[in-house]
Coordinates of C-alpha atoms and ligand atoms in Angstrom, one line a residue:
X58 CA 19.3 -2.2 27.0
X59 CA 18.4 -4.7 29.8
X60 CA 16.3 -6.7 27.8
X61 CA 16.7 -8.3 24.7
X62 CA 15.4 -6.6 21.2
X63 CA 12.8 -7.6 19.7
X64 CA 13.3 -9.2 16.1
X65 CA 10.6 -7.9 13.8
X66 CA 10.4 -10.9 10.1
X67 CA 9.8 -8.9 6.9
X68 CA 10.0 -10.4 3.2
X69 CA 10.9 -8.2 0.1
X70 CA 12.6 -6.0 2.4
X71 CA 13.8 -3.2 -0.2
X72 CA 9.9 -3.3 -1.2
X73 CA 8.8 0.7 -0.5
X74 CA 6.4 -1.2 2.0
X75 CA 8.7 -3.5 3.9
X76 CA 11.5 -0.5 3.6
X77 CA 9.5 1.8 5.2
X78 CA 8.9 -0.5 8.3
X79 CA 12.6 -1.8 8.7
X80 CA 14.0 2.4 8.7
X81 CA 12.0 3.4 11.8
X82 CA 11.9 -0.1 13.5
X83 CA 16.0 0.1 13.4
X84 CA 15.6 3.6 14.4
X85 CA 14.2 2.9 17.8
X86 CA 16.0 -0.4 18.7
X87 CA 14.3 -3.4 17.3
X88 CA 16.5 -5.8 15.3
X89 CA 14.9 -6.5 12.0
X90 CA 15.4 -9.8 9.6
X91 CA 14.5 -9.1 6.0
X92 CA 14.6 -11.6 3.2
X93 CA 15.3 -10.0 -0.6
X94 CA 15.8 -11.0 -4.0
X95 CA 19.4 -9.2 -4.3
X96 CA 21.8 -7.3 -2.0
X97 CA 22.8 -5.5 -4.9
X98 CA 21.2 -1.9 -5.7
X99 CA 21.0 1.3 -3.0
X100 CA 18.1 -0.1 -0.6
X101 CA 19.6 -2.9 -0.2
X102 CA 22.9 -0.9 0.7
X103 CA 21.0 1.4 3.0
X104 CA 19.3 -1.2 5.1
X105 CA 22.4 -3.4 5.2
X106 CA 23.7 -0.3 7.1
X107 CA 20.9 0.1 9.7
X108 CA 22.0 -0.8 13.1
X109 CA 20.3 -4.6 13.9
X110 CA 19.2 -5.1 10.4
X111 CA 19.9 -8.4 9.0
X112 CA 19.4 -9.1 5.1
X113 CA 18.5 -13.2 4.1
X114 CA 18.9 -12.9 0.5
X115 CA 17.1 -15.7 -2.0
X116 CA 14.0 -16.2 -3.5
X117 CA 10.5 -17.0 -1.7
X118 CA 9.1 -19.9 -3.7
X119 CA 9.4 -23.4 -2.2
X120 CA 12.2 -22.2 -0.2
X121 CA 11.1 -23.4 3.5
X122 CA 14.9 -23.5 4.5
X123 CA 14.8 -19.7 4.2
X124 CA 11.5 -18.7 5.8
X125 CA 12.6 -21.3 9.0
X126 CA 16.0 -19.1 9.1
X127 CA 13.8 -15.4 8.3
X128 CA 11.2 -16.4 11.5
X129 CA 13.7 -18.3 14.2
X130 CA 13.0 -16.6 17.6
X131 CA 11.0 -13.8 16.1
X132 CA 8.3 -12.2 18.2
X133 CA 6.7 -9.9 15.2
X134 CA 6.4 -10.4 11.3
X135 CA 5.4 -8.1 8.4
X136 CA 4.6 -9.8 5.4
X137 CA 4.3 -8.1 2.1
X138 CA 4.2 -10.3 -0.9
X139 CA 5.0 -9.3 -4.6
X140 CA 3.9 -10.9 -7.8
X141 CA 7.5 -10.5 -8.9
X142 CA 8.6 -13.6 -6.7
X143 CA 6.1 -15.8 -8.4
X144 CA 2.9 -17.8 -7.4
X145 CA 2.1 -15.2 -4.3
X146 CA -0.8 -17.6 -2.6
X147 CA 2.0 -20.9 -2.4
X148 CA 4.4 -17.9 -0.9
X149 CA 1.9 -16.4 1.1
X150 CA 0.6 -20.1 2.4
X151 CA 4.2 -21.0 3.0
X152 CA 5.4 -17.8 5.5
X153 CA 2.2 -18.2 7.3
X154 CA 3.2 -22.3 7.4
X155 CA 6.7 -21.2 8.8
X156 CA 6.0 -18.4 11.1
X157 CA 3.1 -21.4 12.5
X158 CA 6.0 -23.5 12.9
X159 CA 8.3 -21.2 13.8
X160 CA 6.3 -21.0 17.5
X161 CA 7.6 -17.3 18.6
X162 CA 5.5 -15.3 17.0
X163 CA 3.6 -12.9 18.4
X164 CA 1.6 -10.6 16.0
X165 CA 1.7 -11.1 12.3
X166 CA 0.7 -8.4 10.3
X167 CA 0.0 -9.0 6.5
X168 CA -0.4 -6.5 3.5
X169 CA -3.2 -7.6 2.0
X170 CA -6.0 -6.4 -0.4
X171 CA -9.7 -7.1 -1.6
X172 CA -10.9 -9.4 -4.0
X173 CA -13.9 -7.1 -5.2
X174 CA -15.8 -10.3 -6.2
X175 CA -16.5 -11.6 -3.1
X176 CA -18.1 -8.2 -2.0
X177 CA -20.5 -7.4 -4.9
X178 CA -21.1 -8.4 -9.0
X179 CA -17.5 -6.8 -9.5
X180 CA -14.4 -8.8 -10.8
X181 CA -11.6 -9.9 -9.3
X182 CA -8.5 -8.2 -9.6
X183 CA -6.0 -10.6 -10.4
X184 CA -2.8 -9.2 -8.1
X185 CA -5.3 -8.3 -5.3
X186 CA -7.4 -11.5 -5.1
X187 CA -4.3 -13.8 -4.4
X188 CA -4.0 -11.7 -1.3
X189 CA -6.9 -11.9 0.2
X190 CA -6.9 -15.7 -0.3
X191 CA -3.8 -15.4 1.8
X192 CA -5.3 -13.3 4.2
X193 CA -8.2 -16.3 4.5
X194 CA -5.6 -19.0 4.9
X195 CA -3.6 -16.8 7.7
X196 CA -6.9 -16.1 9.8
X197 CA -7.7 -20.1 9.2
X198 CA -4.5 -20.8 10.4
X199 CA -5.0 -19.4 14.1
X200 CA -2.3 -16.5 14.0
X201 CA -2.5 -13.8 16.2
X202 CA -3.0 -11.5 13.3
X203 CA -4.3 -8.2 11.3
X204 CA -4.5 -7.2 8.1
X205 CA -3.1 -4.1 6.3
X206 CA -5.0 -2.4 3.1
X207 CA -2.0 0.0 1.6
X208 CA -4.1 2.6 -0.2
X209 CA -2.8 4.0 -3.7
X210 CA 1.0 5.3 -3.4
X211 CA 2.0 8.7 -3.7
X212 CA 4.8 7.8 -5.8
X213 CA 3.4 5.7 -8.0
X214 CA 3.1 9.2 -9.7
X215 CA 5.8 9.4 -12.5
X216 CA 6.3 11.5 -16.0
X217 CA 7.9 8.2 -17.7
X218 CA 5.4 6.5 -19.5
X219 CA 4.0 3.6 -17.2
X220 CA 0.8 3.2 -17.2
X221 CA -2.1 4.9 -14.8
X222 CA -0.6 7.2 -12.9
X223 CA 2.3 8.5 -15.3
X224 CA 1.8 12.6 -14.9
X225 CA 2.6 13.4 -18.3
X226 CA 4.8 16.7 -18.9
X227 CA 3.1 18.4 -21.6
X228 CA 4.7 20.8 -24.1
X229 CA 3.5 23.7 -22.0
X230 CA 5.0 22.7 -19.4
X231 CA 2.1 21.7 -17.5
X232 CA 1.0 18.1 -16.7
X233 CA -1.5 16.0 -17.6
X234 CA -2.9 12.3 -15.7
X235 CA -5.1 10.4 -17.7
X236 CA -6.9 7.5 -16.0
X237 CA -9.9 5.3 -15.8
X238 CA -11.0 6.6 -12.6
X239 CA -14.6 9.1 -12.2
X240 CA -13.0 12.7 -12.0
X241 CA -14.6 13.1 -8.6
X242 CA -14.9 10.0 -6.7
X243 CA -12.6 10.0 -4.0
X244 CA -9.5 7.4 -3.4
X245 CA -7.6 6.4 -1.0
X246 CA -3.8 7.3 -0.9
X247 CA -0.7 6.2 0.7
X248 CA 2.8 7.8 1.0
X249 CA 3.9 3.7 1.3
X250 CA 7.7 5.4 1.9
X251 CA 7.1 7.8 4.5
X252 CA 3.7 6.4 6.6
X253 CA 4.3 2.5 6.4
X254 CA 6.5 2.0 8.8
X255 CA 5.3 4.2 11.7
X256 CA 1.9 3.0 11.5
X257 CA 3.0 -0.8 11.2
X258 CA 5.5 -0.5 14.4
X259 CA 2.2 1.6 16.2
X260 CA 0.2 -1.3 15.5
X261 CA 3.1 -3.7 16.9
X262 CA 3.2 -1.5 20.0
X263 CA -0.7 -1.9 20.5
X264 CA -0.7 -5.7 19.9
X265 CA -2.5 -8.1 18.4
X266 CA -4.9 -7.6 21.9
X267 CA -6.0 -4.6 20.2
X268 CA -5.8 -5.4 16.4
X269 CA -6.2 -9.2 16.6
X270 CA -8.6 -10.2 12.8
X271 CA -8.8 -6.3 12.0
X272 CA -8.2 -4.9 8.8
X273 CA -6.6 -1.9 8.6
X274 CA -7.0 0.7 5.8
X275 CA -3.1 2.3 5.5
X276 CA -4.5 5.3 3.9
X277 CA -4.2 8.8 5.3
X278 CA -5.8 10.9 2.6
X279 CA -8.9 10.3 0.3
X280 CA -8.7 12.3 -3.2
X281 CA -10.5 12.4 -6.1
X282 CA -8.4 12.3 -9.3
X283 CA -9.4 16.5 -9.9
X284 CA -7.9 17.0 -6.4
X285 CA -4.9 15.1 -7.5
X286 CA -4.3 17.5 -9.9
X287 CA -5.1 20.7 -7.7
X288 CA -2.6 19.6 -5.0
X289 CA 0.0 19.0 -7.6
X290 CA -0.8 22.3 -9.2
X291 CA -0.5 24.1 -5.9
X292 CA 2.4 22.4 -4.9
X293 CA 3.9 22.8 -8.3
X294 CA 2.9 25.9 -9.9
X295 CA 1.9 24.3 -13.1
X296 CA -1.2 23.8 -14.2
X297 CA -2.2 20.0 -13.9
X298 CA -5.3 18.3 -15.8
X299 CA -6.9 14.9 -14.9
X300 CA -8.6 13.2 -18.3
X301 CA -10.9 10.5 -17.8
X302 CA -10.1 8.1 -20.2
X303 CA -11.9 4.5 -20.4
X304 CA -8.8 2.4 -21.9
X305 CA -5.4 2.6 -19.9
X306 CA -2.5 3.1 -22.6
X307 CA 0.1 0.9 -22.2
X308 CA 3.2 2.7 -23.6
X309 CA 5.7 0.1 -22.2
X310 CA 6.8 -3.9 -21.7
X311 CA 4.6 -5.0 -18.8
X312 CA 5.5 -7.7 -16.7
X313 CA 2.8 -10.9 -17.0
X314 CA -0.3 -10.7 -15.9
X315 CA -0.3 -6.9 -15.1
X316 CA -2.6 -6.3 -18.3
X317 CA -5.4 -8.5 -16.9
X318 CA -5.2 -5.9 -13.5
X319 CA -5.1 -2.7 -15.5
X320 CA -7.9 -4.3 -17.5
X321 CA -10.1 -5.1 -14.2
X322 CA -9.2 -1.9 -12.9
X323 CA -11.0 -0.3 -16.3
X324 CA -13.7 -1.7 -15.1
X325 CA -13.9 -1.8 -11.9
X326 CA -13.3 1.9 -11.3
X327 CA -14.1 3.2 -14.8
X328 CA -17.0 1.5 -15.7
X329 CA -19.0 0.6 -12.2
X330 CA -17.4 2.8 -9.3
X331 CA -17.2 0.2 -7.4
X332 CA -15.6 1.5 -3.9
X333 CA -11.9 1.0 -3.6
X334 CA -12.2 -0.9 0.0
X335 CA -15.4 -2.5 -0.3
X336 CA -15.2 -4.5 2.7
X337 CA -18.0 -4.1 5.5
X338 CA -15.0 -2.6 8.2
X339 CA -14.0 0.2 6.0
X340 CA -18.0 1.7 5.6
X341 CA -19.0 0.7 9.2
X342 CA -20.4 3.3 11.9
X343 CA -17.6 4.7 14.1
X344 CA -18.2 5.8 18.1
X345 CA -17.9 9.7 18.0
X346 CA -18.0 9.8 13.8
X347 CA -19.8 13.1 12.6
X348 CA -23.3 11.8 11.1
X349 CA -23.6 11.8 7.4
X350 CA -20.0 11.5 6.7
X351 CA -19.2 8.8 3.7
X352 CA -16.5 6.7 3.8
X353 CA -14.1 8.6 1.5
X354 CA -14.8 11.9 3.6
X355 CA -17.5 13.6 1.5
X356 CA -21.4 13.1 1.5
X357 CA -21.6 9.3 0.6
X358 CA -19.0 9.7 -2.1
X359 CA -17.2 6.6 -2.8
X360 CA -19.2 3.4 -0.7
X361 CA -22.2 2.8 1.0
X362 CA -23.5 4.5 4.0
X363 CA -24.7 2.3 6.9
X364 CA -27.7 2.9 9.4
X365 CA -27.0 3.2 13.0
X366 CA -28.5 3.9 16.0
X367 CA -28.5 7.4 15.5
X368 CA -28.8 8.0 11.7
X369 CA -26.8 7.6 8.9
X370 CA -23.5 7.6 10.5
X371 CA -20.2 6.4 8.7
X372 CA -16.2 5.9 9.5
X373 CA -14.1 7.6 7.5
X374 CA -11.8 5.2 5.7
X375 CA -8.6 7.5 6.9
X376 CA -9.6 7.0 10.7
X377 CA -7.3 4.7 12.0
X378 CA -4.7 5.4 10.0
X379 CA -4.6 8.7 11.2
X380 CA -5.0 7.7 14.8
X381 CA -2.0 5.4 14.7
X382 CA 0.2 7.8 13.2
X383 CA -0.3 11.5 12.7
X384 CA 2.9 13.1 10.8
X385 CA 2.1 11.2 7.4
X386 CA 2.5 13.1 4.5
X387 CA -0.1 14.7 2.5
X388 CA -0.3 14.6 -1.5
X389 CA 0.7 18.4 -2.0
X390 CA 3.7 17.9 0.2
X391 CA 4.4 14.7 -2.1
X392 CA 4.2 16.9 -5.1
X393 CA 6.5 19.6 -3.4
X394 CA 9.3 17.9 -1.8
X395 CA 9.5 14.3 -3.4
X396 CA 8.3 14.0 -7.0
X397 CA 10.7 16.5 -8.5
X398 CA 13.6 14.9 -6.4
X399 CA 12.1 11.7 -7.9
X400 CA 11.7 12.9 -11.2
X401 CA 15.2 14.4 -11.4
X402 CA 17.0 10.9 -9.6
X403 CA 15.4 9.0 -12.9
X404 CA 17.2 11.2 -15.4
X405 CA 14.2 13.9 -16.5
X406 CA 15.3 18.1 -16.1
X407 CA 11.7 19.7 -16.2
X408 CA 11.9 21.2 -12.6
X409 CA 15.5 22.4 -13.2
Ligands
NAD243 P1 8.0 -2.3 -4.5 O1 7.1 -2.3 -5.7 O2 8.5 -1.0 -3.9 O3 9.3 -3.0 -4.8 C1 9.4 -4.4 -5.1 C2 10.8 -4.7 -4.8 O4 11.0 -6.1 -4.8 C3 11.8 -4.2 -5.9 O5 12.9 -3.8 -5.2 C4 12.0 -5.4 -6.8 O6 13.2 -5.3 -7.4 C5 12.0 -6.5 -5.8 N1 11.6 -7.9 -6.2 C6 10.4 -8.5 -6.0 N2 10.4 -9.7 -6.5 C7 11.6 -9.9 -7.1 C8 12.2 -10.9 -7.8 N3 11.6 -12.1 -8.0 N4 13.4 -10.7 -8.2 C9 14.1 -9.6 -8.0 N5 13.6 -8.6 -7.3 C10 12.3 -8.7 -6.9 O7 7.4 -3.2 -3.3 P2 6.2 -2.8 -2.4 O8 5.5 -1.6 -3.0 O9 6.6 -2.7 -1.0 O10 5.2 -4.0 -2.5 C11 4.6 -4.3 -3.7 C12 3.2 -4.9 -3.4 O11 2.4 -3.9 -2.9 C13 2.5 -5.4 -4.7 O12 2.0 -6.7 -4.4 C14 1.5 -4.4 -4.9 O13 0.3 -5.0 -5.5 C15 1.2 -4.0 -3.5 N6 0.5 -2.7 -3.4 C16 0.9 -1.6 -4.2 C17 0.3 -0.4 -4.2 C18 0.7 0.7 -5.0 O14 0.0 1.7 -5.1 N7 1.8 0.6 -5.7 C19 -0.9 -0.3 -3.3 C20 -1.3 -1.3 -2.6 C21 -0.6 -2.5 -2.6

């Protein structure tokens, strides 16, 4: 190398988000510095073994000593806050504050995510809305900065009994998802482990001359929950129902405040079909778009359809996404190669 690596700033670095980013950034030669809550467990044992990769470990909240050290002469940050680590808007306030301060930044880019009630007579989502207010408080803040959307994970997909997307193993052997969401109103999807990072460092290598204010929809695929199924089926060869149900069963200790979401999310996307993005970037007309084309890929399913020039003409919410990175990885493959891996690392024998 003849000229120094760059040092890319993530928090909750063993996060599937944050993880994602620091494997392939290592992988091609920039040195990452990740804060987490504990070096114990197999992430944190992985990425402590990437070349350049450098692990703060302590907790977020009012800890401006830390954020100082995890921003020092960094020239890129990707910020993805939890819940877990308490009050996210004082976290998310406070790494904006220190990468500010810090003067070497670059490009920040921050996971964020809507808060419905700003966009139409929807509520809030409790572990969504703190983000955006975050998001405000970065752009008001003068960063040189964009804004990722993570659409819904692959994996969130398991057979143990968590709630909304646990694919329950029947005693046919076939599986069943029961959710709030309409049957055939497409959303968007995310395999957060395997498509983070290469479209977070594409977005690095384009710059915030490009990206500067955008929001970004990290989503590859848009599925309704019956195509769910039919991808696991196919991928499976088991038969796989969805069943739309209007109360989410909670069949487990939740962590605080998680009910309120799952209760929003009832009615958000039970009870109005409200559009998963609802922001004005993720339904606007794209250059080159094939007219009449919603949002969520089909014929106006999902959002609203805007007028332009030449008709009804629409971007897809996958668009960018798939323009910064092409090799993500599609639901069926999901189903296929990970979930029964997944399935059979937490202890459960149906694919065996
Ligand atoms: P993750 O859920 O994969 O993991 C979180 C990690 O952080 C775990 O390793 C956990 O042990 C650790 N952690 C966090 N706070 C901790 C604390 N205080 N003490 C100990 N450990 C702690 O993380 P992720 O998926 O990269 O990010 C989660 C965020 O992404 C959430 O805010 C969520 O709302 C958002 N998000 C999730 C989805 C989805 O479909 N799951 C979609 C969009 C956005």
């Amino acid at each position: 190398m003849t000229h120094p690596r760059k040092t890319i700033a993530v928090v909750n670095a063993t996060g599937r988000q944050a993880a994602s980013l620091i494997r392939v950034a290592s992988a091609v030669g920039y040195a990452v510095r990740g804060q987490v809550h504990s070096l114990k467990g197999i992430i944190a044992e992985e990425l402590q073994s990437l070349p350049n990769v450098t692990l703060i470990q302590g907790p977020l909240l009012n800890n401006v000593e830390l954020m100082d050290d995890l921003f020092r002469g960094a020239s890129l940050a990707f910020i993805n806050t939890t819940s877990q680590a308490g009050d996210e808007v004082a976290i998310g306030r406070a790494l904006a504050d220190a990468a500010k301060r810090a003067g070497t930044i670059q490009h920040y880019v921050y996971s964020s995510m809507p808060d419905h009630s700003v966009h139409g007579p929807w509520p809030s989502l409790p572990l969504w809305a703190c983000k955006f207010t975050v998001e405000n408080y970065v752009r008001q803040l003068g960063l040189p900065a964009t804004f990722v959307y993570a659409g819904i994970y692959n994996n969130n997909f398991t057979s143990l009994p968590y709630p909304l997307f646990q694919m329950e193993l029947q005693p046919d052997g076939s599986f069943e998802w029961r959710a709030p969401f309409h049957p055939d109103i497409p959303l968007p999807w995310l395999d957060a482990e395997h498509d983070v990072g290469p479209a977070v460092l594409q977005i690095f290598k384009d710059g915030p001359k490009k990206w500067h204010g955008h929001r970004i929809a990290l989503t590859f695929e848009t599925l309704s929950p019956n195509q769910v199924c039919a991808a696991f089926s196919r991928a499976l060869n088991r038969r796989c129902r969805y069943v739309q149900v209007p109360k989410i069963e909670i069949k487990v200790p939740i962590p605080a405040g998680y009910r309120e979401q799952l209760e929003g999310i009832e009615v958000l996307f039970g009870q109005l079909n409200a559009p998963y993005f609802p922001q004005e970037e993720f339904t606007r007309p794209a250059a080159g778009s094939p007219k009449g084309l919603g949002p969520y890929g089909g014929k106006g399913a999902g959002a609203g359809m805007m007028q332009g020039p030449g008709g009804v003409i629409s971007m897809r919410l996958t668009d960018e996404a798939r323009h910064l990175w092409q090799g993500w990885r599609d639901m069926e493959e999901y189903a296929r190669e990970v979930f029964p891996v997944e399935e059979e690392a937490n202890g459960l024998d149906w694919m065996l």
